[in-house]
Coordinates of C-alpha atoms and ligand atoms in Angstrom, one line a residue:
X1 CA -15.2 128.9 47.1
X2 CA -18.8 128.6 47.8
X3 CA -19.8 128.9 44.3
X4 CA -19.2 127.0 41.1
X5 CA -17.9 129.0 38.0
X6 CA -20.8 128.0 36.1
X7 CA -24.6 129.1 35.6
X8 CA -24.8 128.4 32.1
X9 CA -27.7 126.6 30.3
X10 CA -28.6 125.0 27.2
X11 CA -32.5 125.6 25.9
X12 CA -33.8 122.8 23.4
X13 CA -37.3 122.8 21.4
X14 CA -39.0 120.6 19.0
X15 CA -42.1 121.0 16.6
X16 CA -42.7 117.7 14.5
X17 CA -45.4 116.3 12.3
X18 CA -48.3 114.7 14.2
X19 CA -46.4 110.7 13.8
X20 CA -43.1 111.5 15.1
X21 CA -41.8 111.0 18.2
X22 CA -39.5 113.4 19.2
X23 CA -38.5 112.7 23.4
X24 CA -35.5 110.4 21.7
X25 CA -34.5 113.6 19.3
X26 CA -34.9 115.7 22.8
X27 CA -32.9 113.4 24.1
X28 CA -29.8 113.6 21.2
X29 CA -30.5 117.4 21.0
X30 CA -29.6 117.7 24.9
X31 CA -26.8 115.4 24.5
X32 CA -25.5 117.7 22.0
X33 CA -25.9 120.4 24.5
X34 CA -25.0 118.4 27.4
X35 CA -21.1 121.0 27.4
X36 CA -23.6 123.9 28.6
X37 CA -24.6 122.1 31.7
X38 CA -24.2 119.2 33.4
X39 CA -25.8 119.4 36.7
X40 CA -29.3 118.5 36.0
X41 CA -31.2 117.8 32.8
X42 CA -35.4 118.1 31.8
X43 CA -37.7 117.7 29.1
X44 CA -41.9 118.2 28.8
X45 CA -43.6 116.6 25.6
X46 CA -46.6 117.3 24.2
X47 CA -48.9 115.0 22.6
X48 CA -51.5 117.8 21.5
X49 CA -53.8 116.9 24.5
X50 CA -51.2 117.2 27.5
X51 CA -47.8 117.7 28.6
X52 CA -45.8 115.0 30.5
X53 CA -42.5 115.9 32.1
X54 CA -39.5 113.9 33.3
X55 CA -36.1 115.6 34.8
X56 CA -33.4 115.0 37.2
X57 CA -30.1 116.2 38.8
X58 CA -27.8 114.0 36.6
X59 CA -26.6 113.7 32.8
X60 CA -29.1 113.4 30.3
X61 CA -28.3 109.7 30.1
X62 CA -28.5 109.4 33.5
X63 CA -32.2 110.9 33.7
X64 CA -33.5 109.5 30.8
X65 CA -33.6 105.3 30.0
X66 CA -35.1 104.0 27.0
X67 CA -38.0 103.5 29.2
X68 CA -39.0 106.9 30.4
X69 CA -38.6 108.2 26.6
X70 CA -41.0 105.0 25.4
X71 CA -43.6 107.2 28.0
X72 CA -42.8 110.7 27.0
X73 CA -45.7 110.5 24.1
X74 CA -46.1 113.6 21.8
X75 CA -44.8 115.1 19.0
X76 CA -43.4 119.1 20.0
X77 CA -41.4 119.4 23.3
X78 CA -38.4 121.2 25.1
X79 CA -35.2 120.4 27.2
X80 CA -33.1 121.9 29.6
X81 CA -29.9 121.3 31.2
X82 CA -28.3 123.2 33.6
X83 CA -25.1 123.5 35.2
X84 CA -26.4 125.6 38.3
X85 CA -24.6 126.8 41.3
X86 CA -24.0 124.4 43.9
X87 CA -26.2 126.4 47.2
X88 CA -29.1 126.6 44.1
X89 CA -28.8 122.5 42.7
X90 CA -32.0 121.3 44.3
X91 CA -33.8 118.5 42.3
X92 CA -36.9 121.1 42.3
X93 CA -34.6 123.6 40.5
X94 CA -34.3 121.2 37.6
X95 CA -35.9 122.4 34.4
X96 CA -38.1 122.7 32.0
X97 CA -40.8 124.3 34.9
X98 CA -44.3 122.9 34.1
X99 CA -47.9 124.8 35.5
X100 CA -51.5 124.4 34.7
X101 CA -52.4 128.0 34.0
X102 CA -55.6 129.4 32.2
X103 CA -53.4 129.1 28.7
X104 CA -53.6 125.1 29.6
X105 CA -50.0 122.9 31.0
X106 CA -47.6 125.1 29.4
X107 CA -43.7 124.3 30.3
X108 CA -41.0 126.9 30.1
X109 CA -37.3 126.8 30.0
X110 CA -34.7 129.0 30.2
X111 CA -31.0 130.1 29.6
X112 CA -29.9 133.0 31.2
X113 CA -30.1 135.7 34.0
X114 CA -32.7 138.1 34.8
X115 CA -31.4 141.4 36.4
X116 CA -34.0 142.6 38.5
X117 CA -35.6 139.0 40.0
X118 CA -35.4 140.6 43.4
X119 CA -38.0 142.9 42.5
X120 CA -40.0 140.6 40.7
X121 CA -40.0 138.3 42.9
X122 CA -41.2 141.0 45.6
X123 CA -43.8 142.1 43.5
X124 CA -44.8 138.6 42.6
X125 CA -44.6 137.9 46.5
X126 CA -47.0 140.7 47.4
X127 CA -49.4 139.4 45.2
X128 CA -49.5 136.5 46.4
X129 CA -47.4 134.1 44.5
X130 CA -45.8 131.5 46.3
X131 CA -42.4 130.1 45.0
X132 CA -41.1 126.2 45.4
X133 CA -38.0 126.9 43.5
X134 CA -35.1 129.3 43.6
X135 CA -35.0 130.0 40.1
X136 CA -35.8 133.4 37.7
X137 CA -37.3 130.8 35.6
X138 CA -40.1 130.2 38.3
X139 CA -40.7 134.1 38.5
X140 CA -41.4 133.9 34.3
X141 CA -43.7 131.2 35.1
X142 CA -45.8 133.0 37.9
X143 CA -45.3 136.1 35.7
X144 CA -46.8 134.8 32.6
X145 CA -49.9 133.2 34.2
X146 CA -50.5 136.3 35.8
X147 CA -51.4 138.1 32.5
X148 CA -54.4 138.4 30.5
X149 CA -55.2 136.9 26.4
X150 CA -53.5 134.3 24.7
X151 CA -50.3 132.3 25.6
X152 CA -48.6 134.0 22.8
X153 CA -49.6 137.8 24.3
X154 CA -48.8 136.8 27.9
X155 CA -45.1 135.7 26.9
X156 CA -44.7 139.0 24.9
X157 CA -46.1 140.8 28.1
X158 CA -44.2 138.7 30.2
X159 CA -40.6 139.4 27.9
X160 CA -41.6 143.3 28.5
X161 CA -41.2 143.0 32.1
X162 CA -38.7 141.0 32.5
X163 CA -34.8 142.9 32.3
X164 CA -31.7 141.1 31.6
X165 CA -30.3 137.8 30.1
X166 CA -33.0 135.3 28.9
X167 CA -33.3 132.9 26.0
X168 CA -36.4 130.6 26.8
X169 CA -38.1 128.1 24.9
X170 CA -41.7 127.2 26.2
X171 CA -44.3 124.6 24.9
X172 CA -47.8 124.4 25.4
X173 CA -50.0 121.5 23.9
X174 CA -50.4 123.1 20.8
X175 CA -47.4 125.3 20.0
X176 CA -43.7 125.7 21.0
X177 CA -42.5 129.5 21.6
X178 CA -39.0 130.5 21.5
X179 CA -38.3 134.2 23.0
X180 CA -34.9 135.9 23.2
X181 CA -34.3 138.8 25.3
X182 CA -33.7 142.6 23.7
X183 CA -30.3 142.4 24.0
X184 CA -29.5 139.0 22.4
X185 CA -27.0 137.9 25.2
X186 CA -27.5 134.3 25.1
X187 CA -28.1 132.6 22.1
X188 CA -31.1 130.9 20.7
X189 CA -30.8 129.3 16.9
X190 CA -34.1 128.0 14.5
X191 CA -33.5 124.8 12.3
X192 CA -36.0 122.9 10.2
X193 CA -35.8 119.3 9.7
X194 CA -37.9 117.7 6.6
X195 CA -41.0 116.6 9.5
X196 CA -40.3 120.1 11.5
X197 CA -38.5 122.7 13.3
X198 CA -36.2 122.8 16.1
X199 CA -34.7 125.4 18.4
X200 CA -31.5 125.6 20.3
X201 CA -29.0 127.3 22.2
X202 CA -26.5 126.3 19.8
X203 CA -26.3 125.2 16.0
X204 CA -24.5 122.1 16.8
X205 CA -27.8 120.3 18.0
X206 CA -29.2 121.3 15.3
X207 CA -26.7 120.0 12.7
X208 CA -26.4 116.8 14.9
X209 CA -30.2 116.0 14.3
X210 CA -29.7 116.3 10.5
X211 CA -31.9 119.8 10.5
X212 CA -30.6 122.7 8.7
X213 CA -29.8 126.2 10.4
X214 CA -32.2 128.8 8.9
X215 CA -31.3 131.5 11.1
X216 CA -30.7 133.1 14.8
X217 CA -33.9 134.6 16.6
X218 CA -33.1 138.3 16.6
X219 CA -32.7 140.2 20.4
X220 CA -36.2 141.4 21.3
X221 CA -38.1 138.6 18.8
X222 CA -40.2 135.4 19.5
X223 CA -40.8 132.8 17.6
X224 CA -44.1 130.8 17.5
X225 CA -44.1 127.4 15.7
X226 CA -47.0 125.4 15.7
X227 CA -49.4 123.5 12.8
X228 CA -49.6 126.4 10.3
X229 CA -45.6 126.6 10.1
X230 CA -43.2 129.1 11.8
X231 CA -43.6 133.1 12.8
X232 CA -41.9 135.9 14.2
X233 CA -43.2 138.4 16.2
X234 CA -41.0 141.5 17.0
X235 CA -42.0 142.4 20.9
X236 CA -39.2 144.9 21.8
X237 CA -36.8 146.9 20.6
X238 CA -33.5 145.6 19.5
X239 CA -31.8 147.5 22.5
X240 CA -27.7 147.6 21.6
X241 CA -26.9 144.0 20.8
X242 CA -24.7 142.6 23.6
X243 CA -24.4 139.0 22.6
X244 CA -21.5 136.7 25.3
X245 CA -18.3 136.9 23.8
X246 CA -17.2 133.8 26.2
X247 CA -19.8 131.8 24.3
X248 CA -16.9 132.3 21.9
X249 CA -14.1 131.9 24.2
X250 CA -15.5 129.0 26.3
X251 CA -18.9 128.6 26.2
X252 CA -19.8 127.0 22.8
X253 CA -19.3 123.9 21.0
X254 CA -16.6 124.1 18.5
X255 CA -18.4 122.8 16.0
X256 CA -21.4 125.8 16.3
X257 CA -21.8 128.9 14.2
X258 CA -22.7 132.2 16.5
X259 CA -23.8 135.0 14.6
X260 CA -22.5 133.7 11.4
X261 CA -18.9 133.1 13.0
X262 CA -17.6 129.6 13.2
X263 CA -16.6 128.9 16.7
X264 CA -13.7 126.7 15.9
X265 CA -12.5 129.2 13.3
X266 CA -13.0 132.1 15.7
X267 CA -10.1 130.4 18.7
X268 CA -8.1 129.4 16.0
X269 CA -7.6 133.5 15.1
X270 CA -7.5 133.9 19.0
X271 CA -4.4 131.7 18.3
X272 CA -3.3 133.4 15.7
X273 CA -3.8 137.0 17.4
X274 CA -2.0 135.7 20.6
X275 CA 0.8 134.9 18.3
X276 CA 1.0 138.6 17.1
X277 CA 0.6 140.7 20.3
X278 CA 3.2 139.0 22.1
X279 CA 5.7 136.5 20.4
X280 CA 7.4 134.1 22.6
X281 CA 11.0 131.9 21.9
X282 CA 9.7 128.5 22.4
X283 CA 9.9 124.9 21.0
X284 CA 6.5 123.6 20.9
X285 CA 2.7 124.6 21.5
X286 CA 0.2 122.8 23.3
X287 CA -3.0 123.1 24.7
X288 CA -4.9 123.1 27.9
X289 CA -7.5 120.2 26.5
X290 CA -9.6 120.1 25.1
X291 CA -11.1 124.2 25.2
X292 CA -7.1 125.2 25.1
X293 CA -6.7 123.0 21.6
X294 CA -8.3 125.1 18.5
X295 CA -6.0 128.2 20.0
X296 CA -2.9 126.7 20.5
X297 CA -3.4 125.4 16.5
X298 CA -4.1 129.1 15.6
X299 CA -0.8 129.7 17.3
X300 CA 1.4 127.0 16.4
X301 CA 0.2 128.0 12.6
X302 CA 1.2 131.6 13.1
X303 CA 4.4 131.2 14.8
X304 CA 5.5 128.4 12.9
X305 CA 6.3 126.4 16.1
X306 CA 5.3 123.1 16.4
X307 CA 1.9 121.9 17.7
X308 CA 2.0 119.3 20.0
X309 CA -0.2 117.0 22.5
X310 CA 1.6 117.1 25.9
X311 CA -1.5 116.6 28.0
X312 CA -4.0 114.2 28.1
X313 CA -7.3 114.8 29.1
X314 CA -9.2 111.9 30.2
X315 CA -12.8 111.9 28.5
X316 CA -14.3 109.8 31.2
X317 CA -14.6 111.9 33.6
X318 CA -18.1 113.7 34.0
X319 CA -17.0 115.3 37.0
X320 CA -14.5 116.7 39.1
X321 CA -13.2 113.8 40.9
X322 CA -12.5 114.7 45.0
X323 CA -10.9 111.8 46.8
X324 CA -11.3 111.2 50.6
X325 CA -7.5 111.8 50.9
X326 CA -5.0 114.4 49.4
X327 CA -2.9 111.9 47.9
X328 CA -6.1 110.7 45.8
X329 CA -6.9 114.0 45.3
X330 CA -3.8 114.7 43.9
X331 CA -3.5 111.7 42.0
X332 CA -7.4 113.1 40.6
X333 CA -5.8 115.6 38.8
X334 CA -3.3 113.1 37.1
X335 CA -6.3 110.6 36.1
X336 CA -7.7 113.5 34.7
X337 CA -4.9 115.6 32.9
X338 CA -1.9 113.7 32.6
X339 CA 1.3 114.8 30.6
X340 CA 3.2 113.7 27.9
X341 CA 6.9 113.1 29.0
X342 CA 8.3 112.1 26.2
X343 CA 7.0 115.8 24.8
X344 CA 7.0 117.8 27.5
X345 CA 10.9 117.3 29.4
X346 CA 13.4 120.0 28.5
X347 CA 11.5 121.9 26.0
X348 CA 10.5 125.6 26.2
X349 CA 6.8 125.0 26.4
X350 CA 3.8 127.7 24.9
X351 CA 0.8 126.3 26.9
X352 CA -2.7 127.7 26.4
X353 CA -5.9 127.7 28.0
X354 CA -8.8 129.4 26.8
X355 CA -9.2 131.7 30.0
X356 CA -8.0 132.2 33.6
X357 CA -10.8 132.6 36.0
X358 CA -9.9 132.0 39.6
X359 CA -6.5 130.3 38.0
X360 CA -6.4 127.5 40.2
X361 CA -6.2 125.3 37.1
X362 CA -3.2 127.3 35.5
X363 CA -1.4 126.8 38.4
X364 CA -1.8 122.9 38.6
X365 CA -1.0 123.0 34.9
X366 CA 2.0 125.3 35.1
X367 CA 3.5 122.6 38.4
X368 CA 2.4 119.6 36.3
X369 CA 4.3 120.8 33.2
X370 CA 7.7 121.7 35.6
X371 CA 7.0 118.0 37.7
X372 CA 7.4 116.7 34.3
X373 CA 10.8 118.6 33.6
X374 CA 9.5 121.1 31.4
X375 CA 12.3 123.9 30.9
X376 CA 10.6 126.8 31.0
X377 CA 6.5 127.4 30.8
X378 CA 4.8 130.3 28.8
X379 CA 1.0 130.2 29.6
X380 CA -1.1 132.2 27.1
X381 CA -5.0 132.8 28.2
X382 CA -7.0 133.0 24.9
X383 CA -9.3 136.2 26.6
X384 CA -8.5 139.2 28.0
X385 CA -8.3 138.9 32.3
X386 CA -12.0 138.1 33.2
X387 CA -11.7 140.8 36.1
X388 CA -15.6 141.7 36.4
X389 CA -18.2 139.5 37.5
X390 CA -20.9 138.7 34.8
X391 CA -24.8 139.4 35.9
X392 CA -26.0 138.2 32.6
X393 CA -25.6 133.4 33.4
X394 CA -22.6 133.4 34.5
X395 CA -22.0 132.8 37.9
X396 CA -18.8 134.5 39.2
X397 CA -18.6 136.7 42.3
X398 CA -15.7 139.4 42.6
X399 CA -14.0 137.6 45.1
X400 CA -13.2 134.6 42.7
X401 CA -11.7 136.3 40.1
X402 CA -8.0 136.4 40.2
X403 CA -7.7 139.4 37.8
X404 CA -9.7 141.0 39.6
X405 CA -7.7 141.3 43.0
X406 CA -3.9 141.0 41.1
X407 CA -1.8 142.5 38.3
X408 CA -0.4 140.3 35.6
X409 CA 2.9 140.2 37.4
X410 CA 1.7 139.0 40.6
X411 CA -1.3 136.2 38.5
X412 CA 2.1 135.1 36.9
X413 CA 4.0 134.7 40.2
X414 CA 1.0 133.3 41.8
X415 CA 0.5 130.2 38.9
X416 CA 4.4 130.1 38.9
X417 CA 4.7 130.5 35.0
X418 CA 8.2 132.1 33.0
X419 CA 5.5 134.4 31.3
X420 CA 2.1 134.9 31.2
X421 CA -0.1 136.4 28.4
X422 CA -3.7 137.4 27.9
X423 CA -5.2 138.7 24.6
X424 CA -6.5 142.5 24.1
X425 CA -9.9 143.1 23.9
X426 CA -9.6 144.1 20.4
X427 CA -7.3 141.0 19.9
X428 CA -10.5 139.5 20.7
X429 CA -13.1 141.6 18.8
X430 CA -11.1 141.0 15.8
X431 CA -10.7 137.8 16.2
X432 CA -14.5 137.1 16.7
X433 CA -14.7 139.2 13.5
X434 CA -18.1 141.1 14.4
X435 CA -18.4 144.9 15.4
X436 CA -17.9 145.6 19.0
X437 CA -21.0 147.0 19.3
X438 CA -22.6 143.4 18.8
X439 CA -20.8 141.9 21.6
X440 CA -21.1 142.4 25.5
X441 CA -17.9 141.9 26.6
X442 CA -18.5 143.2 30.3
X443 CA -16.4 140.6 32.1
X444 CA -13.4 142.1 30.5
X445 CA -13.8 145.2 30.5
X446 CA -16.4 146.4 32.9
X447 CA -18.5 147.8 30.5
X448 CA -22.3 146.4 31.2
X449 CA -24.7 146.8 28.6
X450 CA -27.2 146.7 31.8
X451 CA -27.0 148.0 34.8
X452 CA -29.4 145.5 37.6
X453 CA -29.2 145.0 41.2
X454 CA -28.3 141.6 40.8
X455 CA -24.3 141.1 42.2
X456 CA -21.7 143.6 41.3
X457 CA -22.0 144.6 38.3
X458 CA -23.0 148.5 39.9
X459 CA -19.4 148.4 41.1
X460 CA -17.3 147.8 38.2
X461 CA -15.3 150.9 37.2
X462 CA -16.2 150.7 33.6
X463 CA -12.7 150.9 32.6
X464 CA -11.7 149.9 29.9
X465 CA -8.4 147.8 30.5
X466 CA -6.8 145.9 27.9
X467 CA -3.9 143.9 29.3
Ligands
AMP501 P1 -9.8 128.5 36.7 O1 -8.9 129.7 36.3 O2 -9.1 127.6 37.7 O3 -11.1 129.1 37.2 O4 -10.1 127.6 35.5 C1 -10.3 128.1 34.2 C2 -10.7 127.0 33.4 O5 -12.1 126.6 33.7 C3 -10.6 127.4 31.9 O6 -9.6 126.6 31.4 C4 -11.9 127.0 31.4 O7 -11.8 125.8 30.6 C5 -12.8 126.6 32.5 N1 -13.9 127.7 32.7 C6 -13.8 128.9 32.3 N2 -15.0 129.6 32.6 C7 -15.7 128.7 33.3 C8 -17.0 128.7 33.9 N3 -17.7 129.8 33.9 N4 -17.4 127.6 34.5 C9 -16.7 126.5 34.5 N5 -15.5 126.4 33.9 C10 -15.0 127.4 33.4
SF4_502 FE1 -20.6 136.8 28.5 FE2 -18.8 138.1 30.0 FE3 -20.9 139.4 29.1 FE4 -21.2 137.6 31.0 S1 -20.2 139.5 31.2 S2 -22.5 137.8 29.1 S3 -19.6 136.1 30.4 S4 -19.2 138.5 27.9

């Protein structure tokens, strides 16, 4: 596979009083974030009289030593970190981007994937931009220096051109922006702390930095905090609402509130759902760890069948571990996922796993629970089959997607379980417990809220398929 899974991003801003120093609160608030991306990390603070900006291709506590936060002066700045694909992980594609423009140094980061960057970058191209990164982010950059008036009226006409998936946050000396796109598919939460305001991708870094929630930045709105307080400007339409329902199933941090909706609570009802679309005879429940674990609860609790730990997931381990050999290889996977004999032998075993995407990892889990003398395996996926590539941050081509090329009988065969289960779409809408016309749910069900030239998305049937 030539691609990782992966092209999600977490956004971070800060706005403090003039006498705090917020690069360490950057610093916890991408920590907090650090699930949605792991591949590089970046923040620019502002002082009020210029920006300084420090990133890297590593974990945030790899890039960032007491050191280099002691030098990141200012009070207002933003963070990035990205889990990008693995042709695109260039140290120049790290994040926040930083330019001296006729608005000042203004730095700009950004969650998300914009639909029609070919053209833009074309057009951008012709006019004689010249690009040092791979990244839509660069082509927001070049877009919004290109326009006319204040920093605040270049963004808004910047956010008109742009189509597709994009939650940015972007700081200039004096102010810190925060735009989402018309559609709302990536999220983007405000907070206030008692010395200022913060924005994120998700509420967890906001609640981890002791600020309180005060509410989501609505599709098609900006929000502009800087010395006179907080305000929103409305610069598009709400078009339909098509906010990720994998932030949801995967994405998000259990411990984060989308739209209201605990996420926790929400894969706990997956559970729960799973449960009542296709009961299974089985002795105990466990989870894929640690994204399979608040489903299998839901589950066990419906069902009445016991919830158990029969894998262990070592915590250690940042990354996927590839040994020179294919006995280290193998004995990777144990270091990182090793299971529980004493629970696992001779028992009919529910495991679940929040989704199966190329189902490589069902499979080793499926042979790691028989190796262990499991007597029969029931593998439940807590989504629908994720048969349609995503154009909106998600990086999956067609060709990865093992729902997309097989049936449910031959994914089952193929990952050697006794059954395998997915939930409905409506399982899943009901679960989530918002109106399907709030949610994109195009990955499983081919139906796009957007239509771009981006990858694949003009292909899918548009079916709608259920099971
Ligand atoms: P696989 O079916 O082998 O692709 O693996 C699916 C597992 O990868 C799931 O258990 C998820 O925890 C995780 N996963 C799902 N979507 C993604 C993604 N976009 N990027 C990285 N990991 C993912
Ligand atoms: Fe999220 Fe799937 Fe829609 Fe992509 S296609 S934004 S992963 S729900």
């Amino acid at each position: 596979m030539k691609r990782k899974l992966n092209e999600e991003c977490g956004v971070f801003g800060i706005y403090c009083q003039d006498h705090v120093a917020v690069a360490p609160l950057t610093y916890l608030g991408l920590f907090a974030l650090q699930h949605r991306g792991q591949e590089s990390s970046g923040m620019a603070v502002s002082d009020g009289t210029q920006l300084r900006l420090h990133k890297g291709s590593d974990l945030v506590p790899k890039v960032f030593s007491d050191e280099i936060l002691e030098e990141l002066k200012g009070h207002a700045a933003i963070g990035h970190v990205r889990y990008s694909t693995s042709d695109t992980n260039l140290p120049e594609n790290a994040q926040p981007l930083a330019v001296d423009s006729a608005f000042g140094q203004v730095a700009l980061a950004h969650n998300g994937n914009l639909v029609n960057s070919a053209e833009l970058r074309q057009q951008l191209a012709r006019s004689g931009a010249v690009f040092n990164t791979t990244t839509d982010t660069e082509l927001i950059v070049h877009l919004m220096a290109q326009q006319g008036g204040s920093l605040e009226d270049a963004l808004v006409k910047t956010a008109q051109k742009l189509t597709g998936a994009f939650a940015l946050v972007v700081l200039a000396k004096d102010k810190l922006i925060g735009v989402r796109d018309p559609f709302g598919f990536r999220p983007l939460v405000l907070g206030a702390r008692l010395d200022g305001y913060i924005l994120a991708s998700e509420s967890c870094a906001l609640t981890n930095l002791g600020a309180e929630v005060i509410r989501e930045i609505e599709p098609g709105e900006m929000v502009i905090i800087e010395q006179g307080g907080v305000r929103f400007r409305r610069y598009a339409e709400e078009k339909r609402e098509a906010f990720c329902a994998f932030e949801y199933v995967y994405f998000a941090r259990p411990d984060s509130n989308l739209l209201g909706q605990n996420v926790h609570q929400v894969r706990k009802r997956i559970g729960a759902a799973l449960w009542h679309e296709a009961p299974v005879d089985a002795d105990i429940v466990i989870a894929a760890p640690d994204s399979g674990t608040p489903a299998a609860m839901g589950f066990a609790e419906a069902s009445g069948l016991p919830f158990e730990i029969g894998l262990l997931k070592n915590r250690y381990i940042g990354r996927t571990f590839s040994g020179p050999s294919r006995e280290l290889r193998e004995l990777g996977v144990r270091i990182k996922l090793n299971p529980i004999e004493a629970v696992i032998k001779d028992q009919r075993i529910v495991i679940i796993d929040d989704s199966i995407v190329r189902g490589t990892t069902s499979a080793k889990i499926v042979r790691l629970l028989k190796e262990t003398g499991a007597k029969e395996v029931h593998m439940y996926a807590a989504c629908p089959p994720y048969r349609y590539p995503c154009c909106y941050g998600i990086d999956t081509s067609k060709e990865d997607l093992v729902a997309a090329k097989y049936d449910l009988e031959e994914i089952r065969r193929l990952i050697g379980a006794d059954t395998l289960r997915f939930l409905s779409v409506e399982g899943l809408v009901g679960a989530i417990g918002l109106p399907k016309e709030r949610l994109c749910l195009a990955c499983f069900n081919g139906d796009y809220p957007l239509v771009g030239a981006c990858c694949d998305c003009e292909k899918g049937e548009g079916a709608e398929n259920g099971q």
